[in-house]
């Protein structure tokens, strides 16, 4: 158990819908990262927050957004969902260095 | 997005055998990490490397940070059934953020 929690574990929704994925980092970690893992793309970095502020952005679509709240939990919002958004979404956290600890993931299925 | 190249893509070995895999990049990285992922789970950090040429062990696992900073290697000695999974390398440049670029993965299978 990494100490990072993610909810929900599974999510099934329809195209065009909007969903919110939630992540709670390990106690004491200020950085939260979001990654997408699909079969043909591997693990792709989406976005990083550090102590409530956005620090780095990867290949995150405009339809996706994230935020980190004062209690350091983070949410990833995915809107206007398409079939191709079906993937595993992982959250990771760290104290601010490179050793990132991953949560169990949310499996999103868009039908 | 950019990915690191890992080889081999998959390995089929017998229990007790040693395993070697590597990760290469066209860019220089200042940090290399190795993760293992079991089906349906998140990646688990195995080893972190911070200096070119560094050799670090974690039990039966040994990883090396290549001298050119463009590659890294992972060895597993005397494999056991719980070593089955997908191994990912990840690199970071450390330039103002902690973004990791992940490799394509090596799938390890142990043949009974």
mmCIF file of N, CA and C in Angstrom, chain B:
data_model
loop_
_atom_site.group_PDB
_atom_site.id
_atom_site.type_symbol
_atom_site.label_atom_id
_atom_site.label_comp_id
_atom_site.label_asym_id
_atom_site.label_seq_id
_atom_site.Cartn_x
_atom_site.Cartn_y
_atom_site.Cartn_z
ATOM 1 N N UNK B 1 3.084 11.627 -26.878
ATOM 2 C CA UNK B 1 4.117 12.162 -26.007
ATOM 3 C C UNK B 1 5.394 11.344 -26.094
ATOM 4 N N UNK B 2 6.475 11.915 -25.577
ATOM 5 C CA UNK B 2 7.765 11.215 -25.626
ATOM 6 C C UNK B 2 7.750 10.001 -24.716
ATOM 7 N N UNK B 3 8.382 8.905 -25.154
ATOM 8 C CA UNK B 3 8.559 7.734 -24.318
ATOM 9 C C UNK B 3 9.970 7.215 -24.482
ATOM 10 N N UNK B 4 10.417 6.553 -23.444
ATOM 11 C CA UNK B 4 11.726 5.924 -23.494
ATOM 12 C C UNK B 4 11.566 4.531 -24.070
ATOM 13 N N UNK B 5 12.599 4.045 -24.746
ATOM 14 C CA UNK B 5 12.550 2.718 -25.337
ATOM 15 C C UNK B 5 13.110 1.687 -24.374
ATOM 16 N N UNK B 6 12.311 0.676 -24.080
ATOM 17 C CA UNK B 6 12.778 -0.388 -23.213
ATOM 18 C C UNK B 6 12.933 -1.663 -24.019
ATOM 19 N N UNK B 7 13.934 -2.436 -23.654
ATOM 20 C CA UNK B 7 14.082 -3.735 -24.289
ATOM 21 C C UNK B 7 14.581 -4.749 -23.267
ATOM 22 N N UNK B 8 14.170 -6.009 -23.417
ATOM 23 C CA UNK B 8 13.218 -6.449 -24.429
ATOM 24 C C UNK B 8 11.801 -6.020 -24.081
ATOM 25 N N UNK B 9 10.900 -6.169 -25.020
ATOM 26 C CA UNK B 9 9.504 -5.818 -24.794
ATOM 27 C C UNK B 9 8.858 -6.826 -23.858
ATOM 28 N N UNK B 10 9.272 -8.097 -23.998
ATOM 29 C CA UNK B 10 8.772 -9.134 -23.112
ATOM 30 C C UNK B 10 9.857 -10.197 -22.930
ATOM 31 N N UNK B 11 9.760 -10.891 -21.806
ATOM 32 C CA UNK B 11 10.729 -11.927 -21.475
ATOM 33 C C UNK B 11 9.994 -13.112 -20.890
ATOM 34 N N UNK B 12 10.409 -14.301 -21.321
ATOM 35 C CA UNK B 12 9.859 -15.537 -20.772
ATOM 36 C C UNK B 12 11.032 -16.314 -20.185
ATOM 37 N N UNK B 13 11.035 -16.473 -18.880
ATOM 38 C CA UNK B 13 12.182 -17.104 -18.227
ATOM 39 C C UNK B 13 11.694 -18.183 -17.275
ATOM 40 N N UNK B 14 12.639 -18.989 -16.798
ATOM 41 C CA UNK B 14 12.301 -19.988 -15.791
ATOM 42 C C UNK B 14 12.677 -19.452 -14.413
ATOM 43 N N UNK B 15 11.968 -19.918 -13.427
ATOM 44 C CA UNK B 15 12.259 -19.503 -12.062
ATOM 45 C C UNK B 15 13.713 -19.801 -11.729
ATOM 46 N N UNK B 16 14.362 -18.834 -11.086
ATOM 47 C CA UNK B 16 15.763 -19.016 -10.714
ATOM 48 C C UNK B 16 16.742 -18.356 -11.670
ATOM 49 N N UNK B 17 16.263 -18.015 -12.866
ATOM 50 C CA UNK B 17 17.134 -17.359 -13.842
ATOM 51 C C UNK B 17 17.337 -15.892 -13.485
ATOM 52 N N UNK B 18 18.445 -15.348 -13.983
ATOM 53 C CA UNK B 18 18.699 -13.922 -13.838
ATOM 54 C C UNK B 18 18.065 -13.181 -15.026
ATOM 55 N N UNK B 19 17.704 -11.928 -14.795
ATOM 56 C CA UNK B 19 17.011 -11.124 -15.805
ATOM 57 C C UNK B 19 17.761 -9.818 -16.010
ATOM 58 N N UNK B 20 17.876 -9.393 -17.255
ATOM 59 C CA UNK B 20 18.465 -8.082 -17.550
ATOM 60 C C UNK B 20 17.570 -7.340 -18.519
ATOM 61 N N UNK B 21 17.343 -6.076 -18.268
ATOM 62 C CA UNK B 21 16.564 -5.248 -19.176
ATOM 63 C C UNK B 21 17.174 -3.854 -19.196
ATOM 64 N N UNK B 22 16.890 -3.103 -20.282
ATOM 65 C CA UNK B 22 17.463 -1.774 -20.330
ATOM 66 C C UNK B 22 16.487 -0.766 -20.906
ATOM 67 N N UNK B 23 16.883 0.460 -20.784
ATOM 68 C CA UNK B 23 16.041 1.598 -21.150
ATOM 69 C C UNK B 23 16.934 2.629 -21.811
ATOM 70 N N UNK B 24 16.546 3.104 -22.996
ATOM 71 C CA UNK B 24 17.389 4.065 -23.694
ATOM 72 C C UNK B 24 16.573 5.275 -24.122
ATOM 73 N N UNK B 25 17.266 6.393 -24.225
ATOM 74 C CA UNK B 25 16.636 7.648 -24.588
ATOM 75 C C UNK B 25 17.516 8.411 -25.563
ATOM 76 N N UNK B 26 16.917 9.258 -26.360
ATOM 77 C CA UNK B 26 17.695 10.140 -27.228
ATOM 78 C C UNK B 26 18.092 11.414 -26.479
ATOM 79 N N UNK B 27 17.491 11.610 -25.314
ATOM 80 C CA UNK B 27 17.776 12.802 -24.503
ATOM 81 C C UNK B 27 18.499 12.407 -23.223
ATOM 82 N N UNK B 28 19.158 13.371 -22.637
ATOM 83 C CA UNK B 28 19.834 13.162 -21.359
ATOM 84 C C UNK B 28 18.834 13.316 -20.217
ATOM 85 N N UNK B 29 18.917 12.422 -19.253
ATOM 86 C CA UNK B 29 18.124 12.555 -18.034
ATOM 87 C C UNK B 29 19.054 12.660 -16.835
ATOM 88 N N UNK B 30 18.624 13.373 -15.836
ATOM 89 C CA UNK B 30 19.428 13.546 -14.621
ATOM 90 C C UNK B 30 19.027 12.590 -13.501
ATOM 91 N N UNK B 31 17.901 11.946 -13.684
ATOM 92 C CA UNK B 31 17.422 10.964 -12.708
ATOM 93 C C UNK B 31 16.746 9.829 -13.454
ATOM 94 N N UNK B 32 17.010 8.618 -12.985
ATOM 95 C CA UNK B 32 16.318 7.443 -13.538
ATOM 96 C C UNK B 32 15.639 6.707 -12.398
ATOM 97 N N UNK B 33 14.429 6.230 -12.668
ATOM 98 C CA UNK B 33 13.716 5.419 -11.681
ATOM 99 C C UNK B 33 13.206 4.156 -12.359
ATOM 100 N N UNK B 34 13.071 3.116 -11.563
ATOM 101 C CA UNK B 34 12.505 1.861 -12.060
ATOM 102 C C UNK B 34 11.278 1.517 -11.227
ATOM 103 N N UNK B 35 10.190 1.172 -11.930
ATOM 104 C CA UNK B 35 8.931 0.810 -11.297
ATOM 105 C C UNK B 35 8.508 -0.575 -11.764
ATOM 106 N N UNK B 36 7.714 -1.250 -10.930
ATOM 107 C CA UNK B 36 7.079 -2.526 -11.316
ATOM 108 C C UNK B 36 5.569 -2.356 -11.173
ATOM 109 N N UNK B 37 4.843 -2.873 -12.158
ATOM 110 C CA UNK B 37 3.391 -2.785 -12.122
ATOM 111 C C UNK B 37 2.781 -4.170 -12.259
ATOM 112 N N UNK B 38 1.942 -4.530 -11.310
ATOM 113 C CA UNK B 38 1.168 -5.772 -11.387
ATOM 114 C C UNK B 38 -0.171 -5.461 -12.045
ATOM 115 N N UNK B 39 -0.812 -6.464 -12.637
ATOM 116 C CA UNK B 39 -2.091 -6.230 -13.331
ATOM 117 C C UNK B 39 -3.119 -5.561 -12.424
ATOM 118 N N UNK B 40 -3.726 -4.482 -12.923
ATOM 119 C CA UNK B 40 -4.769 -3.804 -12.171
ATOM 120 C C UNK B 40 -4.288 -2.970 -11.008
ATOM 121 N N UNK B 41 -2.975 -2.822 -10.862
ATOM 122 C CA UNK B 41 -2.425 -2.061 -9.745
ATOM 123 C C UNK B 41 -1.639 -0.860 -10.256
ATOM 124 N N UNK B 42 -1.302 0.039 -9.348
ATOM 125 C CA UNK B 42 -0.441 1.148 -9.714
ATOM 126 C C UNK B 42 1.021 0.743 -9.702
ATOM 127 N N UNK B 43 1.868 1.470 -10.427
ATOM 128 C CA UNK B 43 3.311 1.173 -10.412
ATOM 129 C C UNK B 43 3.895 1.346 -9.008
ATOM 130 N N UNK B 44 4.836 0.472 -8.675
ATOM 131 C CA UNK B 44 5.515 0.527 -7.377
ATOM 132 C C UNK B 44 6.978 0.888 -7.606
ATOM 133 N N UNK B 45 7.469 1.875 -6.897
ATOM 134 C CA UNK B 45 8.854 2.312 -7.055
ATOM 135 C C UNK B 45 9.806 1.250 -6.511
ATOM 136 N N UNK B 46 10.789 0.865 -7.354
ATOM 137 C CA UNK B 46 11.778 -0.137 -6.962
ATOM 138 C C UNK B 46 13.108 0.516 -6.592
ATOM 139 N N UNK B 47 13.624 1.325 -7.498
ATOM 140 C CA UNK B 47 14.951 1.904 -7.311
ATOM 141 C C UNK B 47 14.977 3.298 -7.934
ATOM 142 N N UNK B 48 15.703 4.223 -7.294
ATOM 143 C CA UNK B 48 15.921 5.563 -7.837
ATOM 144 C C UNK B 48 17.424 5.787 -7.983
ATOM 145 N N UNK B 49 17.826 6.388 -9.106
ATOM 146 C CA UNK B 49 19.240 6.634 -9.410
ATOM 147 C C UNK B 49 19.428 8.109 -9.702
ATOM 148 N N UNK B 50 20.442 8.717 -9.067
ATOM 149 C CA UNK B 50 20.597 10.167 -9.170
ATOM 150 C C UNK B 50 21.909 10.637 -9.786
ATOM 151 N N UNK B 51 22.885 9.704 -9.963
ATOM 152 C CA UNK B 51 24.179 10.134 -10.510
ATOM 153 C C UNK B 51 24.583 9.222 -11.635
ATOM 154 N N UNK B 52 25.166 9.802 -12.698
ATOM 155 C CA UNK B 52 25.670 9.008 -13.801
ATOM 156 C C UNK B 52 26.693 8.009 -13.280
ATOM 157 N N UNK B 53 26.558 6.750 -13.710
ATOM 158 C CA UNK B 53 27.463 5.690 -13.264
ATOM 159 C C UNK B 53 27.036 5.014 -11.982
ATOM 160 N N UNK B 54 26.055 5.562 -11.295
ATOM 161 C CA UNK B 54 25.605 5.005 -10.008
ATOM 162 C C UNK B 54 25.053 3.601 -10.184
ATOM 163 N N UNK B 55 25.395 2.737 -9.229
ATOM 164 C CA UNK B 55 24.897 1.357 -9.198
ATOM 165 C C UNK B 55 24.194 1.195 -7.852
ATOM 166 N N UNK B 56 22.912 0.851 -7.874
ATOM 167 C CA UNK B 56 22.137 0.759 -6.633
ATOM 168 C C UNK B 56 21.398 -0.557 -6.576
ATOM 169 N N UNK B 57 21.375 -1.171 -5.401
ATOM 170 C CA UNK B 57 20.684 -2.450 -5.231
ATOM 171 C C UNK B 57 19.528 -2.332 -4.254
ATOM 172 N N UNK B 58 18.532 -3.176 -4.495
ATOM 173 C CA UNK B 58 17.384 -3.292 -3.592
ATOM 174 C C UNK B 58 17.052 -4.777 -3.539
ATOM 175 N N UNK B 59 17.657 -5.486 -2.594
ATOM 176 C CA UNK B 59 17.475 -6.937 -2.529
ATOM 177 C C UNK B 59 18.095 -7.602 -3.741
ATOM 178 N N UNK B 60 17.269 -8.363 -4.475
ATOM 179 C CA UNK B 60 17.784 -9.073 -5.658
ATOM 180 C C UNK B 60 17.825 -8.183 -6.898
ATOM 181 N N UNK B 61 17.403 -6.936 -6.762
ATOM 182 C CA UNK B 61 17.375 -6.011 -7.889
ATOM 183 C C UNK B 61 18.595 -5.103 -7.849
ATOM 184 N N UNK B 62 19.193 -4.877 -9.015
ATOM 185 C CA UNK B 62 20.307 -3.949 -9.142
ATOM 186 C C UNK B 62 20.055 -3.097 -10.369
ATOM 187 N N UNK B 63 20.207 -1.786 -10.220
ATOM 188 C CA UNK B 63 19.996 -0.888 -11.351
ATOM 189 C C UNK B 63 21.213 0.002 -11.508
ATOM 190 N N UNK B 64 21.462 0.423 -12.745
ATOM 191 C CA UNK B 64 22.602 1.299 -13.024
ATOM 192 C C UNK B 64 22.168 2.484 -13.862
ATOM 193 N N UNK B 65 22.736 3.627 -13.543
ATOM 194 C CA UNK B 65 22.537 4.879 -14.276
ATOM 195 C C UNK B 65 23.659 4.936 -15.306
ATOM 196 N N UNK B 66 23.342 4.902 -16.589
ATOM 197 C CA UNK B 66 24.366 4.864 -17.629
ATOM 198 C C UNK B 66 25.240 6.114 -17.634
ATOM 199 N N UNK B 67 26.496 5.905 -18.003
ATOM 200 C CA UNK B 67 27.488 6.991 -18.016
ATOM 201 C C UNK B 67 27.079 8.122 -18.962
ATOM 202 N N UNK B 68 26.439 7.779 -20.072
ATOM 203 C CA UNK B 68 26.041 8.804 -21.049
ATOM 204 C C UNK B 68 24.822 9.590 -20.593
ATOM 205 N N UNK B 69 24.165 9.140 -19.522
ATOM 206 C CA UNK B 69 22.912 9.706 -18.984
ATOM 207 C C UNK B 69 21.716 9.449 -19.910
ATOM 208 N N UNK B 70 21.942 8.650 -20.964
ATOM 209 C CA UNK B 70 20.865 8.362 -21.899
ATOM 210 C C UNK B 70 20.331 6.952 -21.753
ATOM 211 N N UNK B 71 20.831 6.224 -20.746
ATOM 212 C CA UNK B 71 20.329 4.875 -20.568
ATOM 213 C C UNK B 71 20.435 4.411 -19.121
ATOM 214 N N UNK B 72 19.684 3.348 -18.836
ATOM 215 C CA UNK B 72 19.701 2.755 -17.515
ATOM 216 C C UNK B 72 19.410 1.266 -17.658
ATOM 217 N N UNK B 73 19.866 0.489 -16.672
ATOM 218 C CA UNK B 73 19.759 -0.957 -16.748
ATOM 219 C C UNK B 73 19.187 -1.493 -15.443
ATOM 220 N N UNK B 74 18.417 -2.572 -15.541
ATOM 221 C CA UNK B 74 17.886 -3.232 -14.346
ATOM 222 C C UNK B 74 18.178 -4.718 -14.445
ATOM 223 N N UNK B 75 18.740 -5.269 -13.400
ATOM 224 C CA UNK B 75 18.983 -6.706 -13.321
ATOM 225 C C UNK B 75 18.228 -7.286 -12.134
ATOM 226 N N UNK B 76 17.668 -8.459 -12.338
ATOM 227 C CA UNK B 76 17.011 -9.201 -11.263
ATOM 228 C C UNK B 76 17.716 -10.533 -11.161
ATOM 229 N N UNK B 77 18.201 -10.865 -9.997
ATOM 230 C CA UNK B 77 18.895 -12.144 -9.853
ATOM 231 C C UNK B 77 17.956 -13.182 -9.247
ATOM 232 N N UNK B 78 18.181 -14.431 -9.636
ATOM 233 C CA UNK B 78 17.448 -15.576 -9.087
ATOM 234 C C UNK B 78 15.947 -15.303 -9.025
ATOM 235 N N UNK B 79 15.337 -15.130 -10.185
ATOM 236 C CA UNK B 79 13.926 -14.733 -10.254
ATOM 237 C C UNK B 79 13.011 -15.713 -9.508
ATOM 238 N N UNK B 80 11.947 -15.130 -8.962
ATOM 239 C CA UNK B 80 10.926 -15.909 -8.240
ATOM 240 C C UNK B 80 9.560 -15.547 -8.826
ATOM 241 N N UNK B 81 8.534 -16.357 -8.577
ATOM 242 C CA UNK B 81 7.222 -16.114 -9.196
ATOM 243 C C UNK B 81 6.666 -14.707 -8.975
ATOM 244 N N UNK B 82 6.909 -14.114 -7.842
ATOM 245 C CA UNK B 82 6.343 -12.774 -7.582
ATOM 246 C C UNK B 82 7.054 -11.673 -8.377
ATOM 247 N N UNK B 83 8.091 -12.013 -9.115
ATOM 248 C CA UNK B 83 8.749 -11.023 -9.985
ATOM 249 C C UNK B 83 7.944 -10.778 -11.263
ATOM 250 N N UNK B 84 6.961 -11.609 -11.524
ATOM 251 C CA UNK B 84 6.128 -11.446 -12.718
ATOM 252 C C UNK B 84 5.441 -10.088 -12.693
ATOM 253 N N UNK B 85 5.440 -9.423 -13.842
ATOM 254 C CA UNK B 85 4.797 -8.116 -13.927
ATOM 255 C C UNK B 85 5.401 -7.314 -15.061
ATOM 256 N N UNK B 86 5.082 -6.041 -15.100
ATOM 257 C CA UNK B 86 5.650 -5.156 -16.111
ATOM 258 C C UNK B 86 6.592 -4.179 -15.419
ATOM 259 N N UNK B 87 7.793 -4.075 -15.945
ATOM 260 C CA UNK B 87 8.800 -3.183 -15.386
ATOM 261 C C UNK B 87 8.923 -1.942 -16.263
ATOM 262 N N UNK B 88 8.834 -0.794 -15.633
ATOM 263 C CA UNK B 88 8.940 0.474 -16.345
ATOM 264 C C UNK B 88 10.139 1.256 -15.848
ATOM 265 N N UNK B 89 10.868 1.840 -16.787
ATOM 266 C CA UNK B 89 11.855 2.838 -16.395
ATOM 267 C C UNK B 89 11.194 4.203 -16.530
ATOM 268 N N UNK B 90 11.725 5.185 -15.843
ATOM 269 C CA UNK B 90 11.231 6.553 -15.949
ATOM 270 C C UNK B 90 12.423 7.485 -15.790
ATOM 271 N N UNK B 91 12.431 8.538 -16.590
ATOM 272 C CA UNK B 91 13.510 9.513 -16.514
ATOM 273 C C UNK B 91 12.974 10.893 -16.211
ATOM 274 N N UNK B 92 13.822 11.697 -15.595
ATOM 275 C CA UNK B 92 13.449 13.071 -15.285
ATOM 276 C C UNK B 92 14.634 13.984 -15.550
ATOM 277 N N UNK B 93 14.332 15.198 -15.990
ATOM 278 C CA UNK B 93 15.392 16.173 -16.250
ATOM 279 C C UNK B 93 15.635 17.085 -15.061
ATOM 280 N N UNK B 94 14.704 17.151 -14.136
ATOM 281 C CA UNK B 94 14.803 17.947 -12.912
ATOM 282 C C UNK B 94 14.767 19.456 -13.154
ATOM 283 N N UNK B 95 14.378 19.892 -14.358
ATOM 284 C CA UNK B 95 14.441 21.322 -14.619
ATOM 285 C C UNK B 95 13.176 22.023 -14.135
ATOM 286 N N UNK B 96 13.112 22.297 -12.864
ATOM 287 C CA UNK B 96 12.023 23.098 -12.314
ATOM 288 C C UNK B 96 10.737 22.345 -12.061
ATOM 289 N N UNK B 97 10.699 21.076 -12.426
ATOM 290 C CA UNK B 97 9.509 20.296 -12.117
ATOM 291 C C UNK B 97 9.930 18.853 -11.961
ATOM 292 N N UNK B 98 9.002 18.011 -11.602
ATOM 293 C CA UNK B 98 9.333 16.608 -11.380
ATOM 294 C C UNK B 98 8.597 15.713 -12.372
ATOM 295 N N UNK B 99 8.446 16.203 -13.599
ATOM 296 C CA UNK B 99 7.754 15.414 -14.612
ATOM 297 C C UNK B 99 8.578 14.179 -14.966
ATOM 298 N N UNK B 100 7.927 13.013 -14.940
ATOM 299 C CA UNK B 100 8.577 11.770 -15.328
ATOM 300 C C UNK B 100 8.154 11.381 -16.733
ATOM 301 N N UNK B 101 9.134 10.928 -17.513
ATOM 302 C CA UNK B 101 8.852 10.332 -18.816
ATOM 303 C C UNK B 101 9.041 8.831 -18.663
ATOM 304 N N UNK B 102 8.025 8.061 -18.998
ATOM 305 C CA UNK B 102 8.062 6.622 -18.768
ATOM 306 C C UNK B 102 8.477 5.853 -20.008
ATOM 307 N N UNK B 103 9.094 4.708 -19.775
ATOM 308 C CA UNK B 103 9.434 3.789 -20.838
ATOM 309 C C UNK B 103 8.224 2.988 -21.287
ATOM 310 N N UNK B 104 8.438 2.199 -22.318
ATOM 311 C CA UNK B 104 7.372 1.416 -22.929
ATOM 312 C C UNK B 104 7.085 0.132 -22.162
ATOM 313 N N UNK B 105 7.959 -0.229 -21.232
ATOM 314 C CA UNK B 105 7.710 -1.379 -20.368
ATOM 315 C C UNK B 105 8.318 -2.669 -20.871
ATOM 316 N N UNK B 106 8.743 -3.521 -19.940
ATOM 317 C CA UNK B 106 9.187 -4.887 -20.225
ATOM 318 C C UNK B 106 8.304 -5.822 -19.418
ATOM 319 N N UNK B 107 7.605 -6.723 -20.119
ATOM 320 C CA UNK B 107 6.718 -7.670 -19.440
ATOM 321 C C UNK B 107 7.490 -8.939 -19.127
ATOM 322 N N UNK B 108 7.551 -9.283 -17.850
ATOM 323 C CA UNK B 108 8.287 -10.468 -17.411
ATOM 324 C C UNK B 108 7.309 -11.582 -17.070
ATOM 325 N N UNK B 109 7.520 -12.729 -17.700
ATOM 326 C CA UNK B 109 6.694 -13.915 -17.433
ATOM 327 C C UNK B 109 7.609 -15.047 -17.004
ATOM 328 N N UNK B 110 7.210 -15.774 -15.974
ATOM 329 C CA UNK B 110 7.996 -16.921 -15.521
ATOM 330 C C UNK B 110 7.291 -18.193 -15.957
ATOM 331 N N UNK B 111 8.028 -19.011 -16.692
ATOM 332 C CA UNK B 111 7.481 -20.264 -17.207
ATOM 333 C C UNK B 111 7.633 -21.339 -16.131
ATOM 334 N N UNK B 112 6.545 -22.049 -15.826
ATOM 335 C CA UNK B 112 6.657 -23.081 -14.782
ATOM 336 C C UNK B 112 7.558 -24.243 -15.207
#
